[in-house]
mmCIF file of C-alpha atoms and ligand atoms in Angstrom:
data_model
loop_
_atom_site.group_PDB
_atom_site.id
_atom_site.type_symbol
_atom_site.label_atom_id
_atom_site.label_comp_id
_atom_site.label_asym_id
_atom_site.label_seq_id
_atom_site.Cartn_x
_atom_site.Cartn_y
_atom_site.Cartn_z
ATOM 1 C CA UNK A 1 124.688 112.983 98.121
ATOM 2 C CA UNK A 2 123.733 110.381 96.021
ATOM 3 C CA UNK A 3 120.067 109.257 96.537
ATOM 4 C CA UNK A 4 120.467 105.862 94.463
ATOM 5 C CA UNK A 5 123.704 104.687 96.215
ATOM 6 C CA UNK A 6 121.951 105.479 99.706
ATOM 7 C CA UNK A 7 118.508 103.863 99.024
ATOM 8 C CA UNK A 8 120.645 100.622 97.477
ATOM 9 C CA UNK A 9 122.643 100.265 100.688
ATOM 10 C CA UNK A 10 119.614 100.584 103.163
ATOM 11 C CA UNK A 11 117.648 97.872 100.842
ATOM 12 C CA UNK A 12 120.576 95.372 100.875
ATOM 13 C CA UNK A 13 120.878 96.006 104.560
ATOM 14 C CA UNK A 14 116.912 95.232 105.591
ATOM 15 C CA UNK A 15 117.063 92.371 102.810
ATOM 16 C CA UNK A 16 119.830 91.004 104.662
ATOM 17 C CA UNK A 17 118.227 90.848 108.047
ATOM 18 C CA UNK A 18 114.838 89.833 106.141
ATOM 19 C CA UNK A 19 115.606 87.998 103.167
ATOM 20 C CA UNK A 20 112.032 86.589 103.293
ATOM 21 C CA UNK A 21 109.301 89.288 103.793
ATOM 22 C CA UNK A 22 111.688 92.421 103.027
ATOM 23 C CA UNK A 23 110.244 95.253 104.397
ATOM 24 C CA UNK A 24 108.853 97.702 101.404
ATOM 25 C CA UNK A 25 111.632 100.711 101.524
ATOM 26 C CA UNK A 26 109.378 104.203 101.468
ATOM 27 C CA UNK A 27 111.792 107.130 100.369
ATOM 28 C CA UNK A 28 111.053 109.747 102.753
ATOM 29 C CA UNK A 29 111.239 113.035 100.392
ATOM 30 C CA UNK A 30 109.416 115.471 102.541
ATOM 31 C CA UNK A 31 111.569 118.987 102.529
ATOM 32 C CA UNK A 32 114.133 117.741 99.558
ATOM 33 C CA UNK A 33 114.429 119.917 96.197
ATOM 34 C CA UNK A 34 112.815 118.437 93.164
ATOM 35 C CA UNK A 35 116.219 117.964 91.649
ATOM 36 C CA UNK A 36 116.626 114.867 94.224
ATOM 37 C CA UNK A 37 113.151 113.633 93.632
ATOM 38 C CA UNK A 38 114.381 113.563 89.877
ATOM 39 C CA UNK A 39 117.472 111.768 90.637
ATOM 40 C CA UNK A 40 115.238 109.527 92.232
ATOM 41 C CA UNK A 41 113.173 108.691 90.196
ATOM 42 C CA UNK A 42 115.023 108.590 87.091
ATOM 43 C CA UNK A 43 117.000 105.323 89.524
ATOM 44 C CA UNK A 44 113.974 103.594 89.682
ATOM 45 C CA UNK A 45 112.829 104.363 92.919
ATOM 46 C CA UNK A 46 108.458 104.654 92.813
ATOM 47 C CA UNK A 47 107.629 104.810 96.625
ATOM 48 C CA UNK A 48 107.707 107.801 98.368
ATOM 49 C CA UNK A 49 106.730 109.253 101.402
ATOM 50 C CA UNK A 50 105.186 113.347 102.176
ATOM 51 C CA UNK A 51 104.513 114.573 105.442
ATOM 52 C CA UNK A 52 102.071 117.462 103.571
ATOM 53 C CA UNK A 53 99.851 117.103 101.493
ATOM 54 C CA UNK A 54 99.961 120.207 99.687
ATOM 55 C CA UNK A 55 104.026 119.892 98.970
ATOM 56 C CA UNK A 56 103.491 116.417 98.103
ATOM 57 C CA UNK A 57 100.819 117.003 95.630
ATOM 58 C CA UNK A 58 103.184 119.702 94.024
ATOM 59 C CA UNK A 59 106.145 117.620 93.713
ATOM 60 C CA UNK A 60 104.180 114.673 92.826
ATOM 61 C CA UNK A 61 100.882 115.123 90.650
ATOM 62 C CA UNK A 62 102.875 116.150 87.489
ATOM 63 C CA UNK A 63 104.984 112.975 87.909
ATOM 64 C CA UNK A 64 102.059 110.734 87.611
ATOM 65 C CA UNK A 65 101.940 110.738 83.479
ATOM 66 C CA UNK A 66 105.551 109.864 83.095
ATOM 67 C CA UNK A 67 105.586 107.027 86.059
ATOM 68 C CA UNK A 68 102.480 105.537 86.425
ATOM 69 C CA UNK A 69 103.462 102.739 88.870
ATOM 70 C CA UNK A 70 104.254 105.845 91.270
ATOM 71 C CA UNK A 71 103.238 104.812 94.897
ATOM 72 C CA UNK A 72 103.012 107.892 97.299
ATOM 73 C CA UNK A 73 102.663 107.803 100.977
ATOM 74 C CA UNK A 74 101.249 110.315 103.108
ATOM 75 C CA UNK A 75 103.121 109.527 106.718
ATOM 76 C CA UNK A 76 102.284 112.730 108.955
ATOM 77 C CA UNK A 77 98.929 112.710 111.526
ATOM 78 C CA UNK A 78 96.253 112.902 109.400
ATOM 79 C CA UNK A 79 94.038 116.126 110.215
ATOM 80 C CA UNK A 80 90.051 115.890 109.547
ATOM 81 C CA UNK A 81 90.161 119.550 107.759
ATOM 82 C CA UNK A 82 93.144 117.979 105.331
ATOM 83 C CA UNK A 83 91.369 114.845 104.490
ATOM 84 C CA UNK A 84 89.361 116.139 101.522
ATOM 85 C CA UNK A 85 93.076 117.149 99.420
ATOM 86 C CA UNK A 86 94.654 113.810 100.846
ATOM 87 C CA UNK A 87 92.076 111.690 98.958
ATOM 88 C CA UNK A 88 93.806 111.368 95.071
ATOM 89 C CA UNK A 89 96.972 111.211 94.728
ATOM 90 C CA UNK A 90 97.844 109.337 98.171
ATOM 91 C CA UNK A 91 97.825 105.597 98.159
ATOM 92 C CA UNK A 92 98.229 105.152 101.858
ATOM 93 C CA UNK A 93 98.031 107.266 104.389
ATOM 94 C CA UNK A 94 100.312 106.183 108.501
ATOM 95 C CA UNK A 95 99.346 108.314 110.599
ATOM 96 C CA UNK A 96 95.347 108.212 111.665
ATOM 97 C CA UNK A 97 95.633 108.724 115.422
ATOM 98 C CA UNK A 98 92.340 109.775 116.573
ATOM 99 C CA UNK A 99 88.949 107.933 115.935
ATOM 100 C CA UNK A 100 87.842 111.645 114.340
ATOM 101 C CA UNK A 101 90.175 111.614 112.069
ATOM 102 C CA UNK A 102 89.422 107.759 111.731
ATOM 103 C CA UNK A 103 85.748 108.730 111.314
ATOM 104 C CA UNK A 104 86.253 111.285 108.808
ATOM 105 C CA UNK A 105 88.564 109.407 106.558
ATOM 106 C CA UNK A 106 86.004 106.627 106.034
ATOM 107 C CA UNK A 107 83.104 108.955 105.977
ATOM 108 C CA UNK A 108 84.840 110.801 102.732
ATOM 109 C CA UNK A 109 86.599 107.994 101.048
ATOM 110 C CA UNK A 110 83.403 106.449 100.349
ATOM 111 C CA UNK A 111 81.517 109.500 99.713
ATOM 112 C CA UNK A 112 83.748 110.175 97.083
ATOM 113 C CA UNK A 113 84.174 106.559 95.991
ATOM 114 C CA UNK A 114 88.183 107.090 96.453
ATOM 115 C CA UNK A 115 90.147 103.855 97.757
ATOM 116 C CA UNK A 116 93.008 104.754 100.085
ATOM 117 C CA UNK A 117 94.940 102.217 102.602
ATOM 118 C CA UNK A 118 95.098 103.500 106.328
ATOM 119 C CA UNK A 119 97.541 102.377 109.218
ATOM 120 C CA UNK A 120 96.671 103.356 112.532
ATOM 121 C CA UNK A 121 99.661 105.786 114.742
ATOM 122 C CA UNK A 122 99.907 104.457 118.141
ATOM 123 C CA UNK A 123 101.998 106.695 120.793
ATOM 124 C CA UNK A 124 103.494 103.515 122.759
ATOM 125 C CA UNK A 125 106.214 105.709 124.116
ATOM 126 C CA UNK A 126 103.520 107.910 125.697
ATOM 127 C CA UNK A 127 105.940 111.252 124.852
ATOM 128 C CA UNK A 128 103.295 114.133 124.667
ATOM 129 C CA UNK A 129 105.122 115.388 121.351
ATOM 130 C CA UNK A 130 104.069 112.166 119.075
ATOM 131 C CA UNK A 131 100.224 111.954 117.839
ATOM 132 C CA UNK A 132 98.485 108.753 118.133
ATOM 133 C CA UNK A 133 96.306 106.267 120.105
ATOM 134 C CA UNK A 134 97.392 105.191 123.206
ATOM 135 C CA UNK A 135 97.099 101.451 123.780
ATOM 136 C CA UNK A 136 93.655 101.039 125.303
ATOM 137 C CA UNK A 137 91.948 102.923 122.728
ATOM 138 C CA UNK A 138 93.631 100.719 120.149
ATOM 139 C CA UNK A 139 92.881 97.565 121.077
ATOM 140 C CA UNK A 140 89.058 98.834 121.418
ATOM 141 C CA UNK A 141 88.701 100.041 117.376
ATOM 142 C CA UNK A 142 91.206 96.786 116.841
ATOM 143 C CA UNK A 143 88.425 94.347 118.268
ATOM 144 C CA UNK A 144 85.698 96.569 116.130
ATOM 145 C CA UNK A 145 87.927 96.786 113.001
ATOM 146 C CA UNK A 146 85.009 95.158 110.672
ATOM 147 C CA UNK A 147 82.953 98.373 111.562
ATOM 148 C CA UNK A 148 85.452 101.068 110.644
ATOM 149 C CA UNK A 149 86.593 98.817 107.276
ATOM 150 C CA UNK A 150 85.560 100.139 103.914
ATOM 151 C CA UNK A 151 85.370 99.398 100.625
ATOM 152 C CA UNK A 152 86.993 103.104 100.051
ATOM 153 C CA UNK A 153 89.070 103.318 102.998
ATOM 154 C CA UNK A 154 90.743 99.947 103.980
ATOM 155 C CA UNK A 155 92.295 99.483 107.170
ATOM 156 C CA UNK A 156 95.841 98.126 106.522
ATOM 157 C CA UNK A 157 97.761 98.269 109.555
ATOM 158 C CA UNK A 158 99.803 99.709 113.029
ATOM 159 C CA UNK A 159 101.746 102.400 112.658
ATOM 160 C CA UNK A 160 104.274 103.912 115.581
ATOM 161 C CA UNK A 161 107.166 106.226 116.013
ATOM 162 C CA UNK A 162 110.709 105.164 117.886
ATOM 163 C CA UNK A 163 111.492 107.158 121.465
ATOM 164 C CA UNK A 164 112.444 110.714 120.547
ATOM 165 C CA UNK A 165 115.768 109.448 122.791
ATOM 166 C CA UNK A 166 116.783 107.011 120.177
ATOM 167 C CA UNK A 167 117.914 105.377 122.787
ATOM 168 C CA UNK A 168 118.070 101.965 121.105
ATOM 169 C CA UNK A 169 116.683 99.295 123.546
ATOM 170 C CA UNK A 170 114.137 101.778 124.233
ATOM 171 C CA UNK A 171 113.615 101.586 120.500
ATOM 172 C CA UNK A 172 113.751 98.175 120.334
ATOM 173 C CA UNK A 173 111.178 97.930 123.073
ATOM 174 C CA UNK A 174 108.745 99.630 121.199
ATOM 175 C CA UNK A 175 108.929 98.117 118.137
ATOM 176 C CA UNK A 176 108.318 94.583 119.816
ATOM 177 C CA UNK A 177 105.209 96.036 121.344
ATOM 178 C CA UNK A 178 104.137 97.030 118.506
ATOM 179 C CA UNK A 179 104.183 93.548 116.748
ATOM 180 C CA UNK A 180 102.980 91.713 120.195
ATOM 181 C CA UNK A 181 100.038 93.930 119.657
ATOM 182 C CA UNK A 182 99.255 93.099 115.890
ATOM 183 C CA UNK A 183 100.300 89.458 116.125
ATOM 184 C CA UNK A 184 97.831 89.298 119.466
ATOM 185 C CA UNK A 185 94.594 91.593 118.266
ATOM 186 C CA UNK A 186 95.397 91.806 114.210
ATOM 187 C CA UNK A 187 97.700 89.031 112.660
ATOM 188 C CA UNK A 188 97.222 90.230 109.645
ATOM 189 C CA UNK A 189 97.950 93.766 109.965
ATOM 190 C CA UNK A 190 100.996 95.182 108.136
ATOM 191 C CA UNK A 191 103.897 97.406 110.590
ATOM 192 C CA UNK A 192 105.044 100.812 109.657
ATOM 193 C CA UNK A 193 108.258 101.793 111.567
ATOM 194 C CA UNK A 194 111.604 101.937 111.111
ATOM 195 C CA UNK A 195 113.519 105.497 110.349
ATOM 196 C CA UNK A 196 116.994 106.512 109.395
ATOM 197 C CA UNK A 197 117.869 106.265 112.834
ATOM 198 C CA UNK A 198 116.274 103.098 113.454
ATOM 199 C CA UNK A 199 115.366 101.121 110.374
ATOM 200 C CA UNK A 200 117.786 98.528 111.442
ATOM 201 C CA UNK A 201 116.317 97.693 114.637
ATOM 202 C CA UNK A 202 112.728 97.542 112.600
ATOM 203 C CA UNK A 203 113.825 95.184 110.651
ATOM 204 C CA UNK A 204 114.734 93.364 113.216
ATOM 205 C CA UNK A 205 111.304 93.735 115.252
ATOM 206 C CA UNK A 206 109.168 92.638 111.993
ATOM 207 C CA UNK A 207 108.383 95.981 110.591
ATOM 208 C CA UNK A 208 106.370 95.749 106.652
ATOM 209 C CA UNK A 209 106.961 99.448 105.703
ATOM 210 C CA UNK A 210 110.136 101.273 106.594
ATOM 211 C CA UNK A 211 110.257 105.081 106.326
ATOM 212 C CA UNK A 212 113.425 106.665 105.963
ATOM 213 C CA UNK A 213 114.569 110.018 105.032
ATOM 214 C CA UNK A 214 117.727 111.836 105.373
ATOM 215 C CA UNK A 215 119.466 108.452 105.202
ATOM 216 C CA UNK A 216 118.481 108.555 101.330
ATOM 217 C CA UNK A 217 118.537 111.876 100.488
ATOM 218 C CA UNK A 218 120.810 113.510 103.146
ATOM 219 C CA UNK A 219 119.797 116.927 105.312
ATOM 220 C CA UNK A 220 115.683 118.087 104.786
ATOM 221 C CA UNK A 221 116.584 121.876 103.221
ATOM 222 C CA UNK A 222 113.018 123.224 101.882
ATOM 223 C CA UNK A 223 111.242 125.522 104.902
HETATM 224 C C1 PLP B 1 110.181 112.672 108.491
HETATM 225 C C2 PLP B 1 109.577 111.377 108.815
HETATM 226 C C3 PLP B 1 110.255 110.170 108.533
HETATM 227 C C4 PLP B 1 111.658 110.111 107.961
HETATM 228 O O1 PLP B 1 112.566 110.670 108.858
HETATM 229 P P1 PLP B 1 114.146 110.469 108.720
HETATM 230 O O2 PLP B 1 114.649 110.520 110.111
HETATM 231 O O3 PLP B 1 114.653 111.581 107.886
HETATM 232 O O4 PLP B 1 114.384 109.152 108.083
HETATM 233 C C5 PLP B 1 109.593 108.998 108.810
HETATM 234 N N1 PLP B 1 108.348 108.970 109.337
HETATM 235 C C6 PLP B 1 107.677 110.102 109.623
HETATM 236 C C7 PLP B 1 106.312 110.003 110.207
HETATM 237 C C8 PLP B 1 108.260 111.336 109.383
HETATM 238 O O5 PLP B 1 107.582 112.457 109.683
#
């Protein structure tokens, strides 16, 4: 596999569809060996996404010294007894989906004086399997953002996950909700979605972050 040819070819693909506002490209490197994270790196590539915190901190602490323009993601649910170790070395964190969790994060960040950006999950294809707010519980934090906004912990956008299906206009259908709902209760809210399977149709539906995977570094191995 070769991580630098893959992430090239998926950037000149959403820069193609969105040659104005290109979606930022997060490298997905949850589950790979640190020999691709190397090969990554050493092609240039600074923005990467963990789904745990502990494996990400591992693979990514040490790196800090030698790249300091290092941008790491943390993309899985966020989980109020986590939140303490995800402060640090996490820039941004996608997946608050619960007003706990939402509570927490604030409560800590500025306890601890640590900045950290936050995107909201949102389950809009209501499949029991994906964390998240549903709809109506969105919109009600959305029209009280001001009061969950921090100086620590800054609210930076919507976050949601494509139909387990892949089923693309089901995909596509999602995604457009998605941006309805920012451009209608949050204009200036950023979008995070887009995968390998579906970073194309993203693209399409206005997404800011894209978060793709095995597309860049081929099959997850690490248990
Ligand atoms: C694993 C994961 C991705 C990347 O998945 P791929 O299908 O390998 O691109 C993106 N977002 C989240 C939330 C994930 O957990």
């Amino acid at each position: 596999m070769l991580v630098k040819e893959n992430y090239q070819t998926i950037f000149e693909q959403i820069k193609k569809l969105r040659p104005e506002n290109t979606p930022k490209l997060i490298a997905v490197s949850k589950k790979q060996p640190q020999l691709k994270i190397k090969e990554a790196l050493e092609s240039g590539i600074r923005v990467f996404g963990e789904n745990q915190i502990k494996e990400g901190i591992e693979k990514f602490q040490s790196q800090i010294l030698n790249y300091p323009d290092l941008e790491i993601h943390h993309i899985g649910p966020v989980q109020t007894g986590t939140i303490r170790k995800l402060l640090g070395l996490f820039a941004f964190t996608h997946g608050v989906g619960s007003e706990n969790a939402l509570n927490e994060l604030i409560k800590q960040a500025n306890n601890r004086k640590v900045k950290i950006k936050y995107f909201l999950q949102v389950n809009l294809s209501l499949e029991d399997t994906k964390s998240g707010f549903e709809k109506e519980t969105l919109l009600s934090i959305l029209k009280n953002i001001s009061k969950y906004d921090s100086e620590f912990a800054e609210f930076h956008g919507l976050m949601t996950m494509g139909p387990s299906s892949g089923e693309p206009k089901l995909t596509r259908q999602v995604f457009k909700e998605l941006n309805q709902i920012r451009n209608n209760f949050s204009p200036l809210a950023k979008l995070s979605m887009g995968m390998s399977g579906d970073y194309l149709i993203a693209a399409e539906e206005g997404s800011d972050y894209i978060r793709v995977g095995s597309a860049i570094f081929g099959e997850r191995i690490i248990q």
